Amino acid sequence: MNPLPQIFQDWFAGRGWAPRAHQLNVLLHVGRGDSVLLISPTGGGKTLAGFLPSLVELSETHARNGIHTLYVSPLKALAIDIARNLETPVREMSLPISIETRTGDTPHSKRKRQREKPPDILITTPEQISLLIADPGAAHMLCHLKSIILDELHSLVTSKRGVLLSLALARVQSFAPTARRIGLSATVADPEALQSWLAPAGERPVPLVLGNAGAQPNIRILKSVDRVPWSGHSARYSIPEVYEAIGNAKMTLVFVNTRSQAEMVFQALWEANEDHLPIALHHGSLDVGQRRKVENAMAAGKLRAVVCTSTLDLGIDWGEVDLVIHLGAPKGSSRLLQRIGRSNHRLDAPSEALLVPSNRFEVLECEAALQAAKENAQDTEYPAVLKLDVLAQHVLGRACAGPFDADVLFAEVTTAWTYRNLTRADFDTVMDYVATGGYALRSYEKYAKLKRRPDGLWRLTHPLIAQQYRLNMGTIVEAEMLKVRMASVKRRLGKRVVIGGRSLGELEEWFLSQLSIGDTFLFAGEVLRFEGLDEFGALASKAFGQDPMIPSYQGGKFPLSTYLAARVREILGSPQRWCALPAQVREWLAAQARKSVVPKAHQMLVETFPRAEKHYLVCYPFEGRLALQTLGMLLTRRLERWGAKPLGFTASEYALVIWTVSDLSLMISADKLSLAHLFDEDMLGDDLEAWLASSNLMKRTFRNAAIIAGLIERRWPGKEKTGRQVTVNSDLIYDVLRSHQPDHILLRAAWDDAADGLIDVHRLGAMLKRIKGQIVHRALEAVSPLAVPVLLEIARESIYGKAYDALLAEAAGHLTSEAMGLV
Amino acid sequence: MPFSPKPPVTLPPRPWGLSREHRIRLGGLELVPDLSGALFAPDLKSLLVADLHLEKASNMAKRGVHLPPYDTRATLALLEAVIAHALPERLIFLGDSFHDDDARERMDGADLAKLRKVTEHTETIWITGNHDPRPPSDIGGRIASEVALGDITLRHEPSQLADGKFEIAGHLHPGATVSQRGKRIRCKCLIGNGQRLVMPAFGSFTGALSISSEPFRKIFAANDFHVWMLGDRAIYRFPAKRVS
């Protein structure tokens, strides 16, 4: 039975289309009153599948009283495009349906009108849903809601944005209990997690509809004629071949992992660009206007290639892309499949992709990713759950909408799958935090933001708090960014005058604050000369004929996924599979087998050897840079305690190297050092605690949690300009809080984030468990072939730990030498 | 990994200790900087401390920003530690000791008792500042707008100094940045030029203002001053051209 009304069938037929099976399947589920998760690759008519049930319903009923359908996408920039695409069928079938968008850019007058006369379909972002429900008039707009469409759900659920959205949806459903949820997602590792995410806690996961898988992608690894470098991430060696591939394709997307890499590759391609191909650059810190220009040029087919970062991972197609090149290893199988999916949006034709490893280990990683992609194996992250800082933000938003009962709110919050395990005690702690800061020293009762009135309901104490909430809400905490503007430098009366011009984009403040006037760096596709800071941000001019200093600003650096890491270990541990690898990599591994040993997949190799009057320990856990950095911190503490006198360490995605004064091989053979002991899981106890106490890492996650929970405000009404001076530095707050109330809820939230993210303790813990009893040790005369790449990284690494004082002492020392005429 | 907080520690939030290497000479007086940002004059057994900003957090709480209400006790813990180490006979606060006129009313009883104990044991002078033009009169010590220490005048805000005059001031919260191996290290500092010294802010919630900003350019000629930067373990001295 075709659930589609005749007018829709005619419309499909008129375009020469037939409705796809998954589109009809979604309709059937919705007809039964179900929510549903649709998983389908890009290009499968996924968005239309989400909207079809709403279009059908709206074509049949004519009651106009509130929003019928909410469409939520993580990408603000997409709202207009989605609305435009949806207008087409509505217009062509003459359906009486109004469609509007609402994003951060929507003017106040339009919001007001939407409140008075809501559209049938509202296209918006997660943050806007939270703002909507914080409005006292939310019930009026939402009580007739029938459908909530959640696009790119796979990407939303892994972040705090998704966690906040899940709370907002619990609230939305208290107004419209029968509204269905339609989740639209790319392929994920664990669909059931998403099915559960969509359903109210305690209920059965929503049913799953699968779209057609589409044709197998055609993935190749660049077989370079030149030698693949031992280490580094620039992939500069491959530029001529990459350029040639671009020349042979109609339109190429060149994905890289970091913004600085994007700048470097773009620069290199232009140097090679003898045919003057139109090649553009697209990454997150470029000016929005510039990014839109590139997207429009792509859509119009005016470009041959775009060098981009994860900014182009999501979204609708901007053009006829027929080739995806991935420079550097993709770090995860799902990420690779997503990016490949950006090419060739017709499902029947295979996508074309070229992987370019930037060093030898990445050859293994690309090989692992290619095999995983062939099997369509996914390694997406599990949804984020139970973030206390996000809950605090939601509670304040709830108070902005009007008086509330804490019991009712607790019941509502725990209907969200993400908060199903929230305890009442934690909820009350969060309530207390929002009201008065949650301090044991109860001195803020008179300055409370929320107060419980005699009627038992909680109320805001001042309307200004709601205004502040609206300015500061959201979970995306950026590093402090400064605008970069083009500057012209003039001399007036012998004085240097810098005049700011057009905006180029934004850069991290910490990066800009390292620059001195005259330093050159790569940004926005140009070599720029730093000209100083003014009250609006940084100023820079074009640096003609100068080389840039190495760009060191980061952005979008992903660690190697656990899944790919396991596959890399498997390839390494099975010599019969090396035949797929390039000759030079095979030779490298064969040399390793001769001079040391190539570990089996379940083993971890530890090598010790002397070199240039120092002694080295190299281990190869393949667990990503973050986890290995934490391991390095903890191992050096332990080696220090056991008298090995460690001097420093460096971690790569694959290996960790520690260098010491003492002869480690000797210590091990004399039983003075036990590797099993050294790598024991107990390092995650006191050693971890002691390190974190003295580390700056926790301060970073604390700042994020403090901002999301509203302790530190990003913006103040009417005070945006003075911005950073309004609040106390979060590091100072952290220090004081840690010594006076170490169990404070924000310290818990910060720890939770760090354990998952920056210090990756969970992954480290799993790895230590895995290698128990599986450590293979080789005491060598000299560095092994496998160790060379990580040893080469040492030079480019920074110093850790007590580095600040060491550097200050060094700076002061140099100076003394200068003054004494020793230099 | 479970979250396992350690019990609260009452240690001061910043390290302290008189410098063993550095002696600052000003107006014929020898001054020893302390890692905490205080300044000790051994000859006069006087300890100078600037910009405590007690009860800054509770001041911000009035407008709904609930910073940890422990800044006062953290600051006082550091002060006690410095006093126990330097053993001064006289204690001089260079103004902005209290963040606002009502700060004393908001102080916790335990903190107040702690502060009173300090002023009972050591002769104390409260120099007035722009934040505390009227420091509380019931916590011991006397109040002054300026204090002479040998040939040096102690005051809150730096003044237009005539030749042959010397001063030590606070108010500006100096901080400096030094570059080494491509890293920028920023910390609180003392800044001085032989005629004038400006002390860093001592309070636990006080920040720092770059010594290359306008207020410092007004009172220190370019390239004609030194800074003493407060590291975690020691104090480091740099000439003007080395810092920003």
PDB file of C-alpha atoms in Angstrom, chain B residues 12-238:
ATOM      1  CA  PRO B  12      47.684  29.368  50.400  1.00  0.00           C
ATOM      2  CA  PRO B  13      46.870  29.307  46.692  1.00  0.00           C
ATOM      3  CA  ARG B  14      50.219  30.805  45.714  1.00  0.00           C
ATOM      4  CA  PRO B  15      53.765  30.012  46.821  1.00  0.00           C
ATOM      5  CA  TRP B  16      55.566  32.451  49.121  1.00  0.00           C
ATOM      6  CA  GLY B  17      59.082  33.012  50.427  1.00  0.00           C
ATOM      7  CA  LEU B  18      61.543  35.894  50.515  1.00  0.00           C
ATOM      8  CA  SER B  19      63.905  35.973  47.590  1.00  0.00           C
ATOM      9  CA  ARG B  20      67.446  34.882  48.352  1.00  0.00           C
ATOM     10  CA  GLU B  21      68.942  36.479  45.269  1.00  0.00           C
ATOM     11  CA  HIS B  22      67.198  39.743  44.700  1.00  0.00           C
ATOM     12  CA  ARG B  23      67.620  42.984  46.586  1.00  0.00           C
ATOM     13  CA  ILE B  24      65.937  46.090  45.227  1.00  0.00           C
ATOM     14  CA  ARG B  25      67.499  49.426  46.198  1.00  0.00           C
ATOM     15  CA  LEU B  26      65.233  52.444  46.328  1.00  0.00           C
ATOM     16  CA  GLY B  27      65.922  55.783  48.036  1.00  0.00           C
ATOM     17  CA  GLY B  28      68.754  54.269  50.056  1.00  0.00           C
ATOM     18  CA  LEU B  29      66.577  51.452  51.351  1.00  0.00           C
ATOM     19  CA  GLU B  30      67.089  47.767  50.655  1.00  0.00           C
ATOM     20  CA  LEU B  31      63.953  45.840  49.794  1.00  0.00           C
ATOM     21  CA  VAL B  32      63.519  42.085  49.459  1.00  0.00           C
ATOM     22  CA  PRO B  33      60.753  40.868  47.147  1.00  0.00           C
ATOM     23  CA  ASP B  34      58.656  37.919  48.264  1.00  0.00           C
ATOM     24  CA  LEU B  35      57.412  35.207  45.887  1.00  0.00           C
ATOM     25  CA  SER B  36      53.870  36.104  46.948  1.00  0.00           C
ATOM     26  CA  GLY B  37      54.204  39.673  45.652  1.00  0.00           C
ATOM     27  CA  ALA B  38      54.831  41.285  49.033  1.00  0.00           C
ATOM     28  CA  LEU B  39      57.925  43.419  49.685  1.00  0.00           C
ATOM     29  CA  PHE B  40      60.039  43.343  52.855  1.00  0.00           C
ATOM     30  CA  ALA B  41      62.298  46.119  54.165  1.00  0.00           C
ATOM     31  CA  PRO B  42      64.649  44.261  56.581  1.00  0.00           C
ATOM     32  CA  ASP B  43      66.214  47.438  58.027  1.00  0.00           C
ATOM     33  CA  LEU B  44      62.831  48.747  59.098  1.00  0.00           C
ATOM     34  CA  LYS B  45      61.304  45.294  59.648  1.00  0.00           C
ATOM     35  CA  SER B  46      58.365  46.422  57.533  1.00  0.00           C
ATOM     36  CA  LEU B  47      56.276  44.265  55.207  1.00  0.00           C
ATOM     37  CA  LEU B  48      54.467  45.966  52.319  1.00  0.00           C
ATOM     38  CA  VAL B  49      51.434  44.387  50.655  1.00  0.00           C
ATOM     39  CA  ALA B  50      49.324  45.919  47.885  1.00  0.00           C
ATOM     40  CA  ASP B  51      45.809  45.382  46.559  1.00  0.00           C
ATOM     41  CA  LEU B  52      44.303  42.577  48.610  1.00  0.00           C
ATOM     42  CA  HIS B  53      40.800  43.275  47.277  1.00  0.00           C
ATOM     43  CA  LEU B  54      39.209  41.313  50.112  1.00  0.00           C
ATOM     44  CA  GLU B  55      35.612  40.228  49.407  1.00  0.00           C
ATOM     45  CA  LYS B  56      35.899  40.741  45.672  1.00  0.00           C
ATOM     46  CA  ALA B  57      33.916  37.550  45.066  1.00  0.00           C
ATOM     47  CA  SER B  58      31.018  38.580  47.304  1.00  0.00           C
ATOM     48  CA  ASN B  59      30.966  41.963  45.584  1.00  0.00           C
ATOM     49  CA  MET B  60      30.452  40.211  42.247  1.00  0.00           C
ATOM     50  CA  ALA B  61      27.837  37.953  43.855  1.00  0.00           C
ATOM     51  CA  LYS B  62      25.649  41.021  44.283  1.00  0.00           C
ATOM     52  CA  ARG B  63      25.057  40.964  40.556  1.00  0.00           C
ATOM     53  CA  GLY B  64      24.486  37.235  40.361  1.00  0.00           C
ATOM     54  CA  VAL B  65      28.030  36.061  39.606  1.00  0.00           C
ATOM     55  CA  HIS B  66      28.644  33.406  42.227  1.00  0.00           C
ATOM     56  CA  LEU B  67      32.420  33.026  42.320  1.00  0.00           C
ATOM     57  CA  PRO B  68      33.786  30.833  45.127  1.00  0.00           C
ATOM     58  CA  PRO B  69      33.404  32.844  48.375  1.00  0.00           C
ATOM     59  CA  TYR B  70      36.823  31.677  49.511  1.00  0.00           C
ATOM     60  CA  ASP B  71      38.959  34.439  48.041  1.00  0.00           C
ATOM     61  CA  THR B  72      39.265  36.291  51.350  1.00  0.00           C
ATOM     62  CA  ARG B  73      40.433  33.268  53.279  1.00  0.00           C
ATOM     63  CA  ALA B  74      42.815  32.261  50.514  1.00  0.00           C
ATOM     64  CA  THR B  75      44.328  35.760  50.547  1.00  0.00           C
ATOM     65  CA  LEU B  76      44.563  35.796  54.341  1.00  0.00           C
ATOM     66  CA  ALA B  77      46.147  32.333  54.383  1.00  0.00           C
ATOM     67  CA  LEU B  78      48.850  33.618  52.044  1.00  0.00           C
ATOM     68  CA  LEU B  79      49.300  36.759  54.143  1.00  0.00           C
ATOM     69  CA  GLU B  80      49.702  34.713  57.327  1.00  0.00           C
ATOM     70  CA  ALA B  81      52.265  32.509  55.631  1.00  0.00           C
ATOM     71  CA  VAL B  82      54.303  35.501  54.453  1.00  0.00           C
ATOM     72  CA  ILE B  83      54.177  37.100  57.911  1.00  0.00           C
ATOM     73  CA  ALA B  84      55.253  33.865  59.586  1.00  0.00           C
ATOM     74  CA  HIS B  85      58.204  33.705  57.211  1.00  0.00           C
ATOM     75  CA  ALA B  86      59.334  37.358  57.208  1.00  0.00           C
ATOM     76  CA  LEU B  87      58.427  38.158  60.854  1.00  0.00           C
ATOM     77  CA  PRO B  88      57.818  41.894  60.315  1.00  0.00           C
ATOM     78  CA  GLU B  89      57.239  44.352  63.143  1.00  0.00           C
ATOM     79  CA  ARG B  90      55.187  46.566  60.924  1.00  0.00           C
ATOM     80  CA  LEU B  91      52.675  45.749  58.221  1.00  0.00           C
ATOM     81  CA  ILE B  92      51.692  48.346  55.627  1.00  0.00           C
ATOM     82  CA  PHE B  93      48.871  47.768  53.153  1.00  0.00           C
ATOM     83  CA  LEU B  94      49.122  49.960  50.057  1.00  0.00           C
ATOM     84  CA  GLY B  95      45.389  50.465  49.472  1.00  0.00           C
ATOM     85  CA  ASP B  96      42.521  48.558  47.875  1.00  0.00           C
ATOM     86  CA  SER B  97      42.804  46.151  50.761  1.00  0.00           C
ATOM     87  CA  PHE B  98      39.015  45.901  50.741  1.00  0.00           C
ATOM     88  CA  HIS B  99      37.226  45.584  47.438  1.00  0.00           C
ATOM     89  CA  ASP B 100      34.492  48.060  48.435  1.00  0.00           C
ATOM     90  CA  ASP B 101      33.104  50.013  51.368  1.00  0.00           C
ATOM     91  CA  ASP B 102      30.809  47.194  52.493  1.00  0.00           C
ATOM     92  CA  ALA B 103      33.424  44.468  52.268  1.00  0.00           C
ATOM     93  CA  ARG B 104      33.923  44.295  56.013  1.00  0.00           C
ATOM     94  CA  GLU B 105      30.185  43.732  56.536  1.00  0.00           C
ATOM     95  CA  ARG B 106      30.268  40.765  54.192  1.00  0.00           C
ATOM     96  CA  MET B 107      33.357  39.148  55.681  1.00  0.00           C
ATOM     97  CA  ASP B 108      32.860  35.782  57.317  1.00  0.00           C
ATOM     98  CA  GLY B 109      33.369  35.752  61.103  1.00  0.00           C
ATOM     99  CA  ALA B 110      36.310  33.364  60.902  1.00  0.00           C
ATOM    100  CA  ASP B 111      38.070  35.530  58.320  1.00  0.00           C
ATOM    101  CA  LEU B 112      37.464  38.646  60.371  1.00  0.00           C
ATOM    102  CA  ALA B 113      38.954  37.005  63.458  1.00  0.00           C
ATOM    103  CA  LYS B 114      41.978  35.959  61.418  1.00  0.00           C
ATOM    104  CA  LEU B 115      42.549  39.500  60.220  1.00  0.00           C
ATOM    105  CA  ARG B 116      42.135  40.934  63.716  1.00  0.00           C
ATOM    106  CA  LYS B 117      44.723  38.496  65.000  1.00  0.00           C
ATOM    107  CA  VAL B 118      47.164  39.793  62.398  1.00  0.00           C
ATOM    108  CA  THR B 119      46.693  43.421  63.409  1.00  0.00           C
ATOM    109  CA  GLU B 120      46.953  42.558  67.112  1.00  0.00           C
ATOM    110  CA  HIS B 121      50.358  41.001  66.695  1.00  0.00           C
ATOM    111  CA  THR B 122      51.834  43.404  64.191  1.00  0.00           C
ATOM    112  CA  GLU B 123      51.610  47.166  63.964  1.00  0.00           C
ATOM    113  CA  THR B 124      49.393  47.749  60.924  1.00  0.00           C
ATOM    114  CA  ILE B 125      48.788  50.726  58.667  1.00  0.00           C
ATOM    115  CA  TRP B 126      45.985  50.762  56.118  1.00  0.00           C
ATOM    116  CA  ILE B 127      46.729  53.181  53.279  1.00  0.00           C
ATOM    117  CA  THR B 128      43.502  54.183  51.594  1.00  0.00           C
ATOM    118  CA  GLY B 129      42.824  53.240  47.994  1.00  0.00           C
ATOM    119  CA  ASN B 130      40.214  54.062  45.377  1.00  0.00           C
ATOM    120  CA  HIS B 131      38.304  50.877  46.286  1.00  0.00           C
ATOM    121  CA  ASP B 132      38.528  51.514  50.026  1.00  0.00           C
ATOM    122  CA  PRO B 133      38.614  55.280  50.687  1.00  0.00           C
ATOM    123  CA  ARG B 134      37.233  54.475  54.151  1.00  0.00           C
ATOM    124  CA  PRO B 135      38.738  51.205  55.380  1.00  0.00           C
ATOM    125  CA  PRO B 136      36.919  49.701  58.396  1.00  0.00           C
ATOM    126  CA  SER B 137      38.094  51.126  61.707  1.00  0.00           C
ATOM    127  CA  ASP B 138      37.228  48.154  63.897  1.00  0.00           C
ATOM    128  CA  ILE B 139      39.786  45.618  62.817  1.00  0.00           C
ATOM    129  CA  GLY B 140      42.871  47.198  64.313  1.00  0.00           C
ATOM    130  CA  GLY B 141      45.695  49.226  62.817  1.00  0.00           C
ATOM    131  CA  ARG B 142      45.549  52.845  61.773  1.00  0.00           C
ATOM    132  CA  ILE B 143      44.479  54.470  58.552  1.00  0.00           C
ATOM    133  CA  ALA B 144      46.570  56.853  56.462  1.00  0.00           C
ATOM    134  CA  SER B 145      46.520  58.249  52.955  1.00  0.00           C
ATOM    135  CA  GLU B 146      50.323  58.110  52.662  1.00  0.00           C
ATOM    136  CA  VAL B 147      53.162  56.741  54.747  1.00  0.00           C
ATOM    137  CA  ALA B 148      56.829  57.758  54.762  1.00  0.00           C
ATOM    138  CA  LEU B 149      59.294  54.895  54.907  1.00  0.00           C
ATOM    139  CA  GLY B 150      62.724  56.487  55.147  1.00  0.00           C
ATOM    140  CA  ASP B 151      62.964  58.735  52.093  1.00  0.00           C
ATOM    141  CA  ILE B 152      60.257  56.811  50.309  1.00  0.00           C
ATOM    142  CA  THR B 153      56.569  57.694  50.202  1.00  0.00           C
ATOM    143  CA  LEU B 154      54.146  54.783  50.196  1.00  0.00           C
ATOM    144  CA  ARG B 155      50.843  55.533  48.517  1.00  0.00           C
ATOM    145  CA  HIS B 156      48.144  53.722  46.593  1.00  0.00           C
ATOM    146  CA  GLU B 157      48.239  55.369  43.186  1.00  0.00           C
ATOM    147  CA  PRO B 158      51.537  56.282  41.530  1.00  0.00           C
ATOM    148  CA  SER B 159      51.968  60.056  41.396  1.00  0.00           C
ATOM    149  CA  GLN B 160      53.834  62.598  39.313  1.00  0.00           C
ATOM    150  CA  LEU B 161      57.178  62.354  41.069  1.00  0.00           C
ATOM    151  CA  ALA B 162      59.525  65.300  41.388  1.00  0.00           C
ATOM    152  CA  ASP B 163      63.264  64.658  41.041  1.00  0.00           C
ATOM    153  CA  GLY B 164      64.844  63.324  44.177  1.00  0.00           C
ATOM    154  CA  LYS B 165      61.570  61.861  45.453  1.00  0.00           C
ATOM    155  CA  PHE B 166      60.882  58.146  45.780  1.00  0.00           C
ATOM    156  CA  GLU B 167      57.679  56.182  46.016  1.00  0.00           C
ATOM    157  CA  ILE B 168      56.241  52.689  46.244  1.00  0.00           C
ATOM    158  CA  ALA B 169      52.685  52.270  44.985  1.00  0.00           C
ATOM    159  CA  GLY B 170      50.154  49.627  44.053  1.00  0.00           C
ATOM    160  CA  HIS B 171      46.869  50.175  42.202  1.00  0.00           C
ATOM    161  CA  LEU B 172      47.993  49.147  38.713  1.00  0.00           C
ATOM    162  CA  HIS B 173      48.382  45.334  39.211  1.00  0.00           C
ATOM    163  CA  PRO B 174      51.479  45.004  36.996  1.00  0.00           C
ATOM    164  CA  GLY B 175      52.066  41.826  35.004  1.00  0.00           C
ATOM    165  CA  ALA B 176      54.796  41.144  32.431  1.00  0.00           C
ATOM    166  CA  THR B 177      55.417  38.734  29.590  1.00  0.00           C
ATOM    167  CA  VAL B 178      58.721  37.257  28.536  1.00  0.00           C
ATOM    168  CA  SER B 179      59.374  35.148  25.428  1.00  0.00           C
ATOM    169  CA  GLN B 180      61.645  32.168  25.502  1.00  0.00           C
ATOM    170  CA  ARG B 181      61.905  29.365  22.935  1.00  0.00           C
ATOM    171  CA  GLY B 182      58.772  30.596  21.216  1.00  0.00           C
ATOM    172  CA  LYS B 183      56.734  30.422  24.421  1.00  0.00           C
ATOM    173  CA  ARG B 184      55.245  33.432  26.117  1.00  0.00           C
ATOM    174  CA  ILE B 185      55.265  33.355  29.886  1.00  0.00           C
ATOM    175  CA  ARG B 186      53.025  35.805  31.619  1.00  0.00           C
ATOM    176  CA  CYS B 187      53.015  36.516  35.354  1.00  0.00           C
ATOM    177  CA  LYS B 188      52.560  39.148  37.990  1.00  0.00           C
ATOM    178  CA  CYS B 189      55.608  41.336  38.590  1.00  0.00           C
ATOM    179  CA  LEU B 190      57.113  44.276  40.420  1.00  0.00           C
ATOM    180  CA  ILE B 191      58.171  47.095  38.170  1.00  0.00           C
ATOM    181  CA  GLY B 192      60.634  49.799  39.126  1.00  0.00           C
ATOM    182  CA  ASN B 193      63.168  52.344  37.851  1.00  0.00           C
ATOM    183  CA  GLY B 194      65.259  53.401  40.838  1.00  0.00           C
ATOM    184  CA  GLN B 195      62.877  56.180  41.714  1.00  0.00           C
ATOM    185  CA  ARG B 196      59.592  54.326  41.795  1.00  0.00           C
ATOM    186  CA  LEU B 197      58.348  50.804  42.425  1.00  0.00           C
ATOM    187  CA  VAL B 198      54.870  49.499  41.603  1.00  0.00           C
ATOM    188  CA  MET B 199      53.867  46.326  43.442  1.00  0.00           C
ATOM    189  CA  PRO B 200      51.751  43.475  42.075  1.00  0.00           C
ATOM    190  CA  ALA B 201      48.267  42.821  43.444  1.00  0.00           C
ATOM    191  CA  PHE B 202      48.334  40.334  46.316  1.00  0.00           C
ATOM    192  CA  GLY B 203      44.677  39.230  46.420  1.00  0.00           C
ATOM    193  CA  SER B 204      43.770  35.739  45.264  1.00  0.00           C
ATOM    194  CA  PHE B 205      41.207  36.991  42.720  1.00  0.00           C
ATOM    195  CA  THR B 206      43.272  39.880  41.373  1.00  0.00           C
ATOM    196  CA  GLY B 207      44.636  39.725  37.857  1.00  0.00           C
ATOM    197  CA  ALA B 208      47.424  41.582  36.124  1.00  0.00           C
ATOM    198  CA  LEU B 209      47.645  44.479  33.694  1.00  0.00           C
ATOM    199  CA  SER B 210      50.383  44.375  31.072  1.00  0.00           C
ATOM    200  CA  ILE B 211      53.308  46.681  31.835  1.00  0.00           C
ATOM    201  CA  SER B 212      53.273  47.748  28.184  1.00  0.00           C
ATOM    202  CA  SER B 213      49.823  49.323  28.598  1.00  0.00           C
ATOM    203  CA  GLU B 214      49.136  53.037  28.780  1.00  0.00           C
ATOM    204  CA  PRO B 215      49.105  53.550  32.607  1.00  0.00           C
ATOM    205  CA  PHE B 216      52.644  52.182  32.877  1.00  0.00           C
ATOM    206  CA  ARG B 217      53.920  54.077  29.862  1.00  0.00           C
ATOM    207  CA  LYS B 218      52.840  57.258  31.613  1.00  0.00           C
ATOM    208  CA  ILE B 219      55.055  56.649  34.620  1.00  0.00           C
ATOM    209  CA  PHE B 220      57.962  54.598  33.269  1.00  0.00           C
ATOM    210  CA  ALA B 221      60.084  55.796  30.371  1.00  0.00           C
ATOM    211  CA  ALA B 222      60.473  53.189  27.632  1.00  0.00           C
ATOM    212  CA  ASN B 223      63.469  50.906  28.171  1.00  0.00           C
ATOM    213  CA  ASP B 224      64.292  52.514  31.493  1.00  0.00           C
ATOM    214  CA  PHE B 225      62.957  50.106  34.094  1.00  0.00           C
ATOM    215  CA  HIS B 226      63.291  46.580  35.400  1.00  0.00           C
ATOM    216  CA  VAL B 227      60.686  43.991  36.305  1.00  0.00           C
ATOM    217  CA  TRP B 228      60.863  41.221  38.896  1.00  0.00           C
ATOM    218  CA  MET B 229      58.587  38.455  37.676  1.00  0.00           C
ATOM    219  CA  LEU B 230      56.944  36.116  40.196  1.00  0.00           C
ATOM    220  CA  GLY B 231      57.484  32.547  39.017  1.00  0.00           C
ATOM    221  CA  ASP B 232      56.274  29.435  40.820  1.00  0.00           C
ATOM    222  CA  ARG B 233      59.623  28.755  42.436  1.00  0.00           C
ATOM    223  CA  ALA B 234      61.655  31.918  42.214  1.00  0.00           C
ATOM    224  CA  ILE B 235      61.662  35.562  41.191  1.00  0.00           C
ATOM    225  CA  TYR B 236      63.278  36.523  37.906  1.00  0.00           C
ATOM    226  CA  ARG B 237      64.588  39.979  37.029  1.00  0.00           C
ATOM    227  CA  PHE B 238      64.498  41.366  33.507  1.00  0.00           C
TER     228      PHE B 238
END
